[in-house]
Every structure is written in C-alpha cells, then in structure tokens.
PDB file of C-alpha atoms and ligand atoms in Angstrom:
ATOM      1  CA  MET N   1       0.239   1.498  12.065  1.00 89.00           C
ATOM      2  CA  LEU N   2      -2.165   2.390   9.273  1.00 95.00           C
ATOM      3  CA  ILE N   3      -1.134   5.429   7.239  1.00 97.00           C
ATOM      4  CA  ARG N   4      -2.957   7.434   4.590  1.00 98.00           C
ATOM      5  CA  VAL N   5      -0.726   8.885   1.888  1.00 98.00           C
ATOM      6  CA  PRO N   6      -2.934  11.493   0.200  1.00 98.00           C
ATOM      7  CA  ALA N   7      -2.770  12.563  -3.453  1.00 98.00           C
ATOM      8  CA  VAL N   8      -0.064  10.248  -4.793  1.00 98.00           C
ATOM      9  CA  PHE N   9      -1.695  11.218  -8.100  1.00 98.00           C
ATOM     10  CA  THR N  10      -3.673  14.294  -9.140  1.00 98.00           C
ATOM     11  CA  LYS N  11      -7.276  13.866 -10.337  1.00 98.00           C
ATOM     12  CA  GLU N  12      -6.083  14.388 -13.928  1.00 98.00           C
ATOM     13  CA  GLN N  13      -3.453  11.622 -13.559  1.00 98.00           C
ATOM     14  CA  VAL N  14      -6.087   9.326 -12.012  1.00 98.00           C
ATOM     15  CA  LYS N  15      -8.348   9.921 -15.029  1.00 98.00           C
ATOM     16  CA  GLN N  16      -5.566   9.011 -17.476  1.00 97.00           C
ATOM     17  CA  ILE N  17      -4.553   5.912 -15.512  1.00 98.00           C
ATOM     18  CA  ARG N  18      -8.183   4.775 -15.200  1.00 97.00           C
ATOM     19  CA  ALA N  19      -8.695   5.090 -18.971  1.00 97.00           C
ATOM     20  CA  GLY N  20      -5.739   2.738 -19.519  1.00 96.00           C
ATOM     21  CA  LEU N  21      -6.836   0.264 -16.842  1.00 97.00           C
ATOM     22  CA  ASP N  22     -10.445   0.142 -18.099  1.00 96.00           C
ATOM     23  CA  GLU N  23      -9.186  -0.926 -21.544  1.00 95.00           C
ATOM     24  CA  ALA N  24      -6.907  -3.675 -20.184  1.00 96.00           C
ATOM     25  CA  GLU N  25      -7.625  -7.414 -19.953  1.00 95.00           C
ATOM     26  CA  TRP N  26      -9.259  -8.484 -16.668  1.00 96.00           C
ATOM     27  CA  VAL N  27      -9.323 -12.052 -15.337  1.00 94.00           C
ATOM     28  CA  ASP N  28     -10.551 -13.874 -12.224  1.00 92.00           C
ATOM     29  CA  GLY N  29      -8.690 -12.584  -9.154  1.00 89.00           C
ATOM     30  CA  LYS N  30      -8.054 -16.058  -7.720  1.00 84.00           C
ATOM     31  CA  VAL N  31      -4.842 -16.234  -9.821  1.00 78.00           C
ATOM     32  CA  THR N  32      -2.708 -14.476  -7.197  1.00 73.00           C
ATOM     33  CA  ALA N  33      -4.504 -15.798  -4.117  1.00 73.00           C
ATOM     34  CA  GLY N  34      -2.992 -18.414  -1.822  1.00 73.00           C
ATOM     35  CA  HIS N  35      -4.883 -21.679  -1.249  1.00 76.00           C
ATOM     36  CA  GLN N  36      -6.916 -20.378   1.709  1.00 75.00           C
ATOM     37  CA  SER N  37      -7.694 -16.896   0.448  1.00 76.00           C
ATOM     38  CA  ALA N  38      -8.781 -18.231  -2.973  1.00 79.00           C
ATOM     39  CA  LEU N  39     -11.856 -19.574  -1.188  1.00 81.00           C
ATOM     40  CA  THR N  40     -13.031 -16.106  -0.134  1.00 89.00           C
ATOM     41  CA  LYS N  41     -11.700 -13.927  -2.961  1.00 92.00           C
ATOM     42  CA  ARG N  42     -14.220 -12.664  -5.480  1.00 94.00           C
ATOM     43  CA  ASN N  43     -12.895  -9.949  -7.794  1.00 95.00           C
ATOM     44  CA  SER N  44     -11.139  -9.370 -11.122  1.00 96.00           C
ATOM     45  CA  GLN N  45      -7.499  -8.632 -11.762  1.00 96.00           C
ATOM     46  CA  ILE N  46      -5.256  -7.575 -14.614  1.00 96.00           C
ATOM     47  CA  PRO N  47      -2.836 -10.488 -15.225  1.00 92.00           C
ATOM     48  CA  GLU N  48       0.700 -10.063 -13.879  1.00 87.00           C
ATOM     49  CA  GLY N  49       2.934  -9.133 -16.790  1.00 87.00           C
ATOM     50  CA  ASN N  50       0.173  -7.403 -18.768  1.00 94.00           C
ATOM     51  CA  PRO N  51       1.808  -4.386 -20.538  1.00 95.00           C
ATOM     52  CA  VAL N  52      -0.714  -1.853 -19.147  1.00 95.00           C
ATOM     53  CA  ALA N  53      -0.182  -3.222 -15.629  1.00 94.00           C
ATOM     54  CA  GLN N  54       3.591  -2.987 -16.040  1.00 95.00           C
ATOM     55  CA  GLN N  55       3.445   0.535 -17.424  1.00 96.00           C
ATOM     56  CA  VAL N  56       1.073   1.882 -14.756  1.00 97.00           C
ATOM     57  CA  GLY N  57       3.003  -0.085 -12.116  1.00 97.00           C
ATOM     58  CA  ASP N  58       6.197   1.735 -13.097  1.00 97.00           C
ATOM     59  CA  VAL N  59       4.402   5.088 -12.897  1.00 98.00           C
ATOM     60  CA  ILE N  60       3.191   4.186  -9.382  1.00 98.00           C
ATOM     61  CA  LEU N  61       6.648   3.121  -8.186  1.00 97.00           C
ATOM     62  CA  LYS N  62       8.194   6.274  -9.610  1.00 98.00           C
ATOM     63  CA  ALA N  63       5.618   8.491  -7.863  1.00 98.00           C
ATOM     64  CA  LEU N  64       6.111   6.688  -4.546  1.00 98.00           C
ATOM     65  CA  GLY N  65       9.892   6.830  -4.864  1.00 97.00           C
ATOM     66  CA  VAL N  66       9.747  10.628  -4.531  1.00 97.00           C
ATOM     67  CA  ASN N  67       6.853  10.795  -2.045  1.00 98.00           C
ATOM     68  CA  PRO N  68       8.333  11.924   1.323  1.00 96.00           C
ATOM     69  CA  LEU N  69       5.412  10.678   3.455  1.00 98.00           C
ATOM     70  CA  PHE N  70       5.440   7.223   1.836  1.00 98.00           C
ATOM     71  CA  ARG N  71       9.215   6.905   2.204  1.00 98.00           C
ATOM     72  CA  SER N  72       9.135   8.038   5.827  1.00 98.00           C
ATOM     73  CA  ALA N  73       6.320   5.620   6.745  1.00 98.00           C
ATOM     74  CA  ALA N  74       7.432   2.574   4.735  1.00 98.00           C
ATOM     75  CA  LEU N  75      11.245   2.827   4.625  1.00 98.00           C
ATOM     76  CA  PRO N  76      11.019   0.518   1.591  1.00 98.00           C
ATOM     77  CA  LEU N  77      13.742  -1.955   0.678  1.00 97.00           C
ATOM     78  CA  LYS N  78      12.008  -3.934  -2.088  1.00 96.00           C
ATOM     79  CA  VAL N  79       8.598  -3.268  -3.617  1.00 95.00           C
ATOM     80  CA  PHE N  80       6.596  -5.972  -5.388  1.00 94.00           C
ATOM     81  CA  PRO N  81       5.439  -4.812  -8.851  1.00 94.00           C
ATOM     82  CA  PRO N  82       1.925  -3.325  -8.414  1.00 96.00           C
ATOM     83  CA  LEU N  83      -1.130  -5.424  -9.299  1.00 95.00           C
ATOM     84  CA  PHE N  84      -4.645  -4.180 -10.098  1.00 97.00           C
ATOM     85  CA  ASN N  85      -8.060  -5.342  -8.976  1.00 97.00           C
ATOM     86  CA  ARG N  86     -11.691  -4.469  -9.536  1.00 97.00           C
ATOM     87  CA  TYR N  87     -14.768  -5.236  -7.464  1.00 97.00           C
ATOM     88  CA  ALA N  88     -18.288  -4.890  -8.904  1.00 97.00           C
ATOM     89  CA  GLY N  89     -21.693  -6.574  -8.818  1.00 96.00           C
ATOM     90  CA  GLY N  90     -21.586  -7.781  -5.198  1.00 96.00           C
ATOM     91  CA  GLN N  91     -17.958  -8.975  -5.266  1.00 96.00           C
ATOM     92  CA  ASN N  92     -15.922  -8.975  -2.060  1.00 96.00           C
ATOM     93  CA  PHE N  93     -12.831 -10.480  -0.472  1.00 95.00           C
ATOM     94  CA  GLY N  94     -13.456 -12.227   2.860  1.00 95.00           C
ATOM     95  CA  THR N  95     -11.178 -11.999   5.900  1.00 95.00           C
ATOM     96  CA  HIS N  96      -7.676 -13.257   5.093  1.00 94.00           C
ATOM     97  CA  VAL N  97      -4.016 -12.664   5.765  1.00 93.00           C
ATOM     98  CA  ASP N  98      -1.579 -11.955   2.912  1.00 93.00           C
ATOM     99  CA  ASN N  99       1.132 -14.506   2.093  1.00 93.00           C
ATOM    100  CA  SER N 100       4.306 -13.783   4.068  1.00 96.00           C
ATOM    101  CA  ILE N 101       6.639 -14.328   1.105  1.00 96.00           C
ATOM    102  CA  ARG N 102       5.841 -13.418  -2.481  1.00 94.00           C
ATOM    103  CA  THR N 103       7.750 -14.458  -5.561  1.00 93.00           C
ATOM    104  CA  HIS N 104       7.472 -12.344  -8.680  1.00 87.00           C
ATOM    105  CA  ALA N 105       6.773 -14.761 -11.532  1.00 84.00           C
ATOM    106  CA  ALA N 106       8.765 -12.955 -14.236  1.00 83.00           C
ATOM    107  CA  SER N 107      11.880 -11.958 -12.287  1.00 86.00           C
ATOM    108  CA  GLY N 108      11.896 -14.694  -9.634  1.00 90.00           C
ATOM    109  CA  GLN N 109      12.513 -11.947  -7.076  1.00 89.00           C
ATOM    110  CA  ARG N 110      11.279 -12.841  -3.584  1.00 95.00           C
ATOM    111  CA  ILE N 111      10.150 -10.372  -0.966  1.00 96.00           C
ATOM    112  CA  ARG N 112       8.971 -10.656   2.607  1.00 98.00           C
ATOM    113  CA  THR N 113       5.657  -8.798   2.850  1.00 98.00           C
ATOM    114  CA  ASP N 114       5.997  -6.319   5.722  1.00 98.00           C
ATOM    115  CA  LEU N 115       3.519  -3.750   4.425  1.00 98.00           C
ATOM    116  CA  SER N 116       0.456  -3.990   2.197  1.00 98.00           C
ATOM    117  CA  CYS N 117      -0.607  -1.060   0.029  1.00 98.00           C
ATOM    118  CA  THR N 118      -3.844  -0.165  -1.715  1.00 98.00           C
ATOM    119  CA  LEU N 119      -3.917   2.795  -4.102  1.00 98.00           C
ATOM    120  CA  PHE N 120      -7.452   3.879  -4.989  1.00 98.00           C
ATOM    121  CA  PHE N 121      -8.463   4.639  -8.582  1.00 98.00           C
ATOM    122  CA  SER N 122     -12.210   5.084  -7.931  1.00 98.00           C
ATOM    123  CA  GLU N 123     -13.779   7.964  -6.018  1.00 98.00           C
ATOM    124  CA  PRO N 124     -15.704   6.825  -2.901  1.00 98.00           C
ATOM    125  CA  GLU N 125     -18.973   8.196  -4.313  1.00 98.00           C
ATOM    126  CA  GLU N 126     -18.633   6.055  -7.475  1.00 98.00           C
ATOM    127  CA  TYR N 127     -19.452   2.867  -5.544  1.00 98.00           C
ATOM    128  CA  ASP N 128     -21.276   1.559  -2.480  1.00 98.00           C
ATOM    129  CA  GLY N 129     -19.509  -0.837  -0.122  1.00 98.00           C
ATOM    130  CA  GLY N 130     -15.947  -1.823  -1.012  1.00 98.00           C
ATOM    131  CA  GLU N 131     -14.492  -0.718   2.315  1.00 98.00           C
ATOM    132  CA  LEU N 132     -11.105  -2.185   3.189  1.00 98.00           C
ATOM    133  CA  ILE N 133     -11.435  -3.364   6.789  1.00 98.00           C
ATOM    134  CA  VAL N 134      -8.141  -3.840   8.620  1.00 98.00           C
ATOM    135  CA  GLU N 135      -8.036  -5.475  12.049  1.00 96.00           C
ATOM    136  CA  ASP N 136      -5.402  -4.566  14.601  1.00 91.00           C
ATOM    137  CA  THR N 137      -5.061  -4.645  18.385  1.00 88.00           C
ATOM    138  CA  TYR N 138      -7.261  -1.507  18.619  1.00 89.00           C
ATOM    139  CA  GLY N 139     -10.118  -3.092  16.672  1.00 93.00           C
ATOM    140  CA  GLU N 140     -11.236  -2.627  13.080  1.00 96.00           C
ATOM    141  CA  HIS N 141     -10.356   0.242  10.761  1.00 97.00           C
ATOM    142  CA  SER N 142     -12.531   0.998   7.762  1.00 97.00           C
ATOM    143  CA  VAL N 143     -10.732   2.523   4.780  1.00 98.00           C
ATOM    144  CA  LYS N 144     -12.347   4.116   1.722  1.00 98.00           C
ATOM    145  CA  PHE N 145     -10.107   6.893   0.441  1.00 98.00           C
ATOM    146  CA  ALA N 146     -10.274   9.347  -2.453  1.00 98.00           C
ATOM    147  CA  ALA N 147      -8.994   8.323  -5.884  1.00 98.00           C
ATOM    148  CA  GLY N 148      -5.235   8.946  -5.966  1.00 98.00           C
ATOM    149  CA  ASP N 149      -4.776   8.240  -2.230  1.00 98.00           C
ATOM    150  CA  LEU N 150      -2.895   5.262  -0.847  1.00 98.00           C
ATOM    151  CA  VAL N 151      -3.220   3.275   2.365  1.00 98.00           C
ATOM    152  CA  LEU N 152      -0.293   1.493   3.943  1.00 98.00           C
ATOM    153  CA  TYR N 153      -0.898  -1.155   6.651  1.00 97.00           C
ATOM    154  CA  PRO N 154       1.037  -4.031   8.218  1.00 96.00           C
ATOM    155  CA  SER N 155       0.779  -7.238   6.178  1.00 97.00           C
ATOM    156  CA  THR N 156       0.487  -9.111   9.469  1.00 95.00           C
ATOM    157  CA  SER N 157      -3.098  -7.861   9.899  1.00 96.00           C
ATOM    158  CA  LEU N 158      -6.264  -9.744   9.040  1.00 97.00           C
ATOM    159  CA  HIS N 159      -8.241  -7.738   6.493  1.00 97.00           C
ATOM    160  CA  ARG N 160     -11.134  -7.925   4.048  1.00 97.00           C
ATOM    161  CA  VAL N 161     -12.944  -5.923   1.375  1.00 98.00           C
ATOM    162  CA  THR N 162     -16.709  -5.610   1.823  1.00 98.00           C
ATOM    163  CA  GLU N 163     -19.189  -6.287  -0.988  1.00 97.00           C
ATOM    164  CA  VAL N 164     -19.415  -3.669  -3.719  1.00 98.00           C
ATOM    165  CA  THR N 165     -23.167  -3.318  -4.209  1.00 98.00           C
ATOM    166  CA  ARG N 166     -23.126  -0.427  -6.710  1.00 98.00           C
ATOM    167  CA  GLY N 167     -20.543   0.811  -9.230  1.00 98.00           C
ATOM    168  CA  GLU N 168     -16.931  -0.325  -9.508  1.00 97.00           C
ATOM    169  CA  ARG N 169     -13.998  -0.172  -7.139  1.00 98.00           C
ATOM    170  CA  VAL N 170     -10.716  -0.145  -9.078  1.00 98.00           C
ATOM    171  CA  SER N 171      -7.419  -0.061  -7.233  1.00 98.00           C
ATOM    172  CA  SER N 172      -3.816  -1.101  -7.301  1.00 98.00           C
ATOM    173  CA  PHE N 173      -2.479  -3.344  -4.556  1.00 97.00           C
ATOM    174  CA  PHE N 174       1.043  -4.447  -3.764  1.00 97.00           C
ATOM    175  CA  TRP N 175       3.408  -5.361  -0.970  1.00 97.00           C
ATOM    176  CA  LEU N 176       6.778  -4.204   0.146  1.00 98.00           C
ATOM    177  CA  GLN N 177       9.657  -5.372   2.246  1.00 98.00           C
ATOM    178  CA  SER N 178      10.764  -2.611   4.564  1.00 98.00           C
ATOM    179  CA  MET N 179      14.300  -1.961   5.785  1.00 98.00           C
ATOM    180  CA  ILE N 180      12.615  -2.158   9.213  1.00 98.00           C
ATOM    181  CA  ARG N 181      10.963  -5.506   9.767  1.00 97.00           C
ATOM    182  CA  GLN N 182       9.091  -4.717  12.999  1.00 96.00           C
ATOM    183  CA  ASP N 183       6.027  -2.514  12.826  1.00 95.00           C
ATOM    184  CA  ALA N 184       6.706  -1.058  16.310  1.00 95.00           C
ATOM    185  CA  GLN N 185      10.226   0.084  15.336  1.00 98.00           C
ATOM    186  CA  ARG N 186       8.999   1.466  12.008  1.00 98.00           C
ATOM    187  CA  THR N 187       6.258   3.404  13.822  1.00 97.00           C
ATOM    188  CA  LEU N 188       8.805   4.933  16.234  1.00 98.00           C
ATOM    189  CA  LEU N 189      11.019   6.029  13.356  1.00 98.00           C
ATOM    190  CA  PHE N 190       8.046   7.483  11.489  1.00 98.00           C
ATOM    191  CA  ASP N 191       6.827   9.455  14.526  1.00 98.00           C
ATOM    192  CA  LEU N 192      10.351  10.693  15.228  1.00 98.00           C
ATOM    193  CA  ASP N 193      10.876  11.741  11.598  1.00 98.00           C
ATOM    194  CA  GLN N 194       7.533  13.566  11.435  1.00 97.00           C
ATOM    195  CA  SER N 195       8.277  15.361  14.730  1.00 97.00           C
ATOM    196  CA  ILE N 196      11.714  16.432  13.463  1.00 97.00           C
ATOM    197  CA  GLN N 197      10.090  17.753  10.273  1.00 96.00           C
ATOM    198  CA  SER N 198       7.657  19.957  12.196  1.00 96.00           C
ATOM    199  CA  LEU N 199      10.368  21.125  14.599  1.00 97.00           C
ATOM    200  CA  ALA N 200      12.541  22.025  11.588  1.00 96.00           C
ATOM    201  CA  VAL N 201       9.688  24.187  10.262  1.00 96.00           C
ATOM    202  CA  SER N 202       9.274  26.105  13.560  1.00 96.00           C
ATOM    203  CA  ASN N 203      12.953  26.278  14.609  1.00 95.00           C
ATOM    204  CA  GLY N 204      14.701  26.180  11.242  1.00 91.00           C
ATOM    205  CA  PRO N 205      16.638  23.208   9.834  1.00 84.00           C
ATOM    206  CA  ALA N 206      19.965  24.388  11.315  1.00 91.00           C
ATOM    207  CA  ASP N 207      18.595  24.449  14.885  1.00 96.00           C
ATOM    208  CA  ALA N 208      20.841  22.502  17.318  1.00 97.00           C
ATOM    209  CA  THR N 209      17.993  20.349  18.686  1.00 96.00           C
ATOM    210  CA  VAL N 210      16.827  19.513  15.167  1.00 96.00           C
ATOM    211  CA  MET N 211      20.402  18.451  14.333  1.00 97.00           C
ATOM    212  CA  LYS N 212      20.680  16.289  17.439  1.00 97.00           C
ATOM    213  CA  LEU N 213      17.320  14.581  16.855  1.00 97.00           C
ATOM    214  CA  THR N 214      18.219  13.991  13.200  1.00 97.00           C
ATOM    215  CA  GLY N 215      21.370  12.276  14.402  1.00 97.00           C
ATOM    216  CA  ILE N 216      19.334  10.077  16.761  1.00 98.00           C
ATOM    217  CA  TYR N 217      16.957   9.181  13.903  1.00 98.00           C
ATOM    218  CA  HIS N 218      19.812   8.071  11.657  1.00 98.00           C
ATOM    219  CA  ASN N 219      21.589   6.203  14.425  1.00 98.00           C
ATOM    220  CA  LEU N 220      18.413   4.233  15.204  1.00 98.00           C
ATOM    221  CA  LEU N 221      17.957   3.512  11.506  1.00 98.00           C
ATOM    222  CA  ARG N 222      21.602   2.377  11.332  1.00 98.00           C
ATOM    223  CA  GLN N 223      21.022  -0.016  14.246  1.00 98.00           C
ATOM    224  CA  TRP N 224      17.788  -1.489  12.970  1.00 98.00           C
ATOM    225  CA  ALA N 225      17.925  -1.415   9.164  1.00 98.00           C
ATOM    226  CA  GLU N 226      18.285  -4.637   7.184  1.00 96.00           C
ATOM    227  CA  MET N 227      19.536  -4.427   3.625  1.00 93.00           C
TER     228      MET N 227
HETATM  229 NI1  LIG H   1      -5.016  -9.071   1.233  1.00 68.97          NI
END
C-alpha cells in the first residue's frame, strides 16, 4: 500500500524548514547506503547527528505524531530519526531495496524497517525528473508530490529515484517499524479505520454500527499488534 499524506507542513513551514536545510552541511549520500545500494546512489545528505537535521527531524516527528492519516496508515511503533537528501545536476538513485534493520548510530536503537517515508521539501515545478518510482505487484508507481506532502510505502518494495536534470530535489527520508508487521494486515486496518471514520460522519459517532465496527478494529489491532 502506497499512501499520500498531504500537507504535513504548510507552505510557510516548508519555506522556513528549507531555509535551515539549505544552510546546513551536505556530504556524499553514500554514507548511509548499504554495500549494494552505495553502487547506485548518487546524491547528497546532511550527516546524521547534524544539529539542523536533529532539530528539523524533531519537528517532523512531532507533526506526524498528531497527524491522524499518518497514524492510521502507519500504526508506528518506532520511527528512525529523519535524514535529509538532495538530488541535483543529473543525480539519481538506482533500483535498490532498503536495509531490513537499521541501527541509529548515536542511540544504538535498532528498528525493523516496515515502512519507508519521503517528505518533500521542493515543489514539483522546481525540478525536472526526481520521481520516486516504487515497484509493487501492480507494477510501478511514480511519486512526485507537493512540498510538505509525505509518501509512505512498504520497505519491502524495490524503488529508485530518477535523474534530476534541472533544479534541486530536497526531501527528508526515514523508516519506521510498525506495530503491524505485515503490509496486508496494516492495509486492512487502514481501510477499516477510514471506513469507520466516514460512517461516523454520516451516522454520528454514537451510532451502534459505528461502535460495533470500532470494537472490531480494536480487537483486530489487539490480536495483531507487536510492541
Ligand atoms: Ni531507498
């Protein structure tokens, strides 16, 4: 399941964040790549532990922590501190799969990567190319969202970023371990939750069917969740 979470940040917030990121130190992106993906990765990154990265990372995690769509889709257990990358001047990232386990250098915290996230800090019209292409059983999905939007996709998928031939593509990327390991189960819970939400709008939150379905949602979550 590939989900768009629109407007995690307003345009004004994006502008402020971008100003901070543009001033930060950028290094070769191979630093966080695994052995295989280092061969195909061509971009820049802000080093892990950089103060700007940490500060903006905290702002991102705080915004996502209160974002109902993100929480419903991801059911996050542990989120890896956000990283930042930039593609320009023909840079790209060839087809790869993300490492299954990531260790945070500073804290030593390990997470299993169930979901990958990209949060866009450039408007699509600011650059040419730079599409995130995600492969799943239904074929390829091309993602190029507005600045402030986030995409969430299973870390099990092969994906790539196409060459940026004009302008700059700045984004944050990170992984999370979900309380629900299996994408199929997480998708069911998401669809059920979204259906309950719309039923609650038409029937009212105290409606007996809404109550019953809410109970089913929580009982499924209780059966499947890992903590
Ligand atoms: Ni990746």
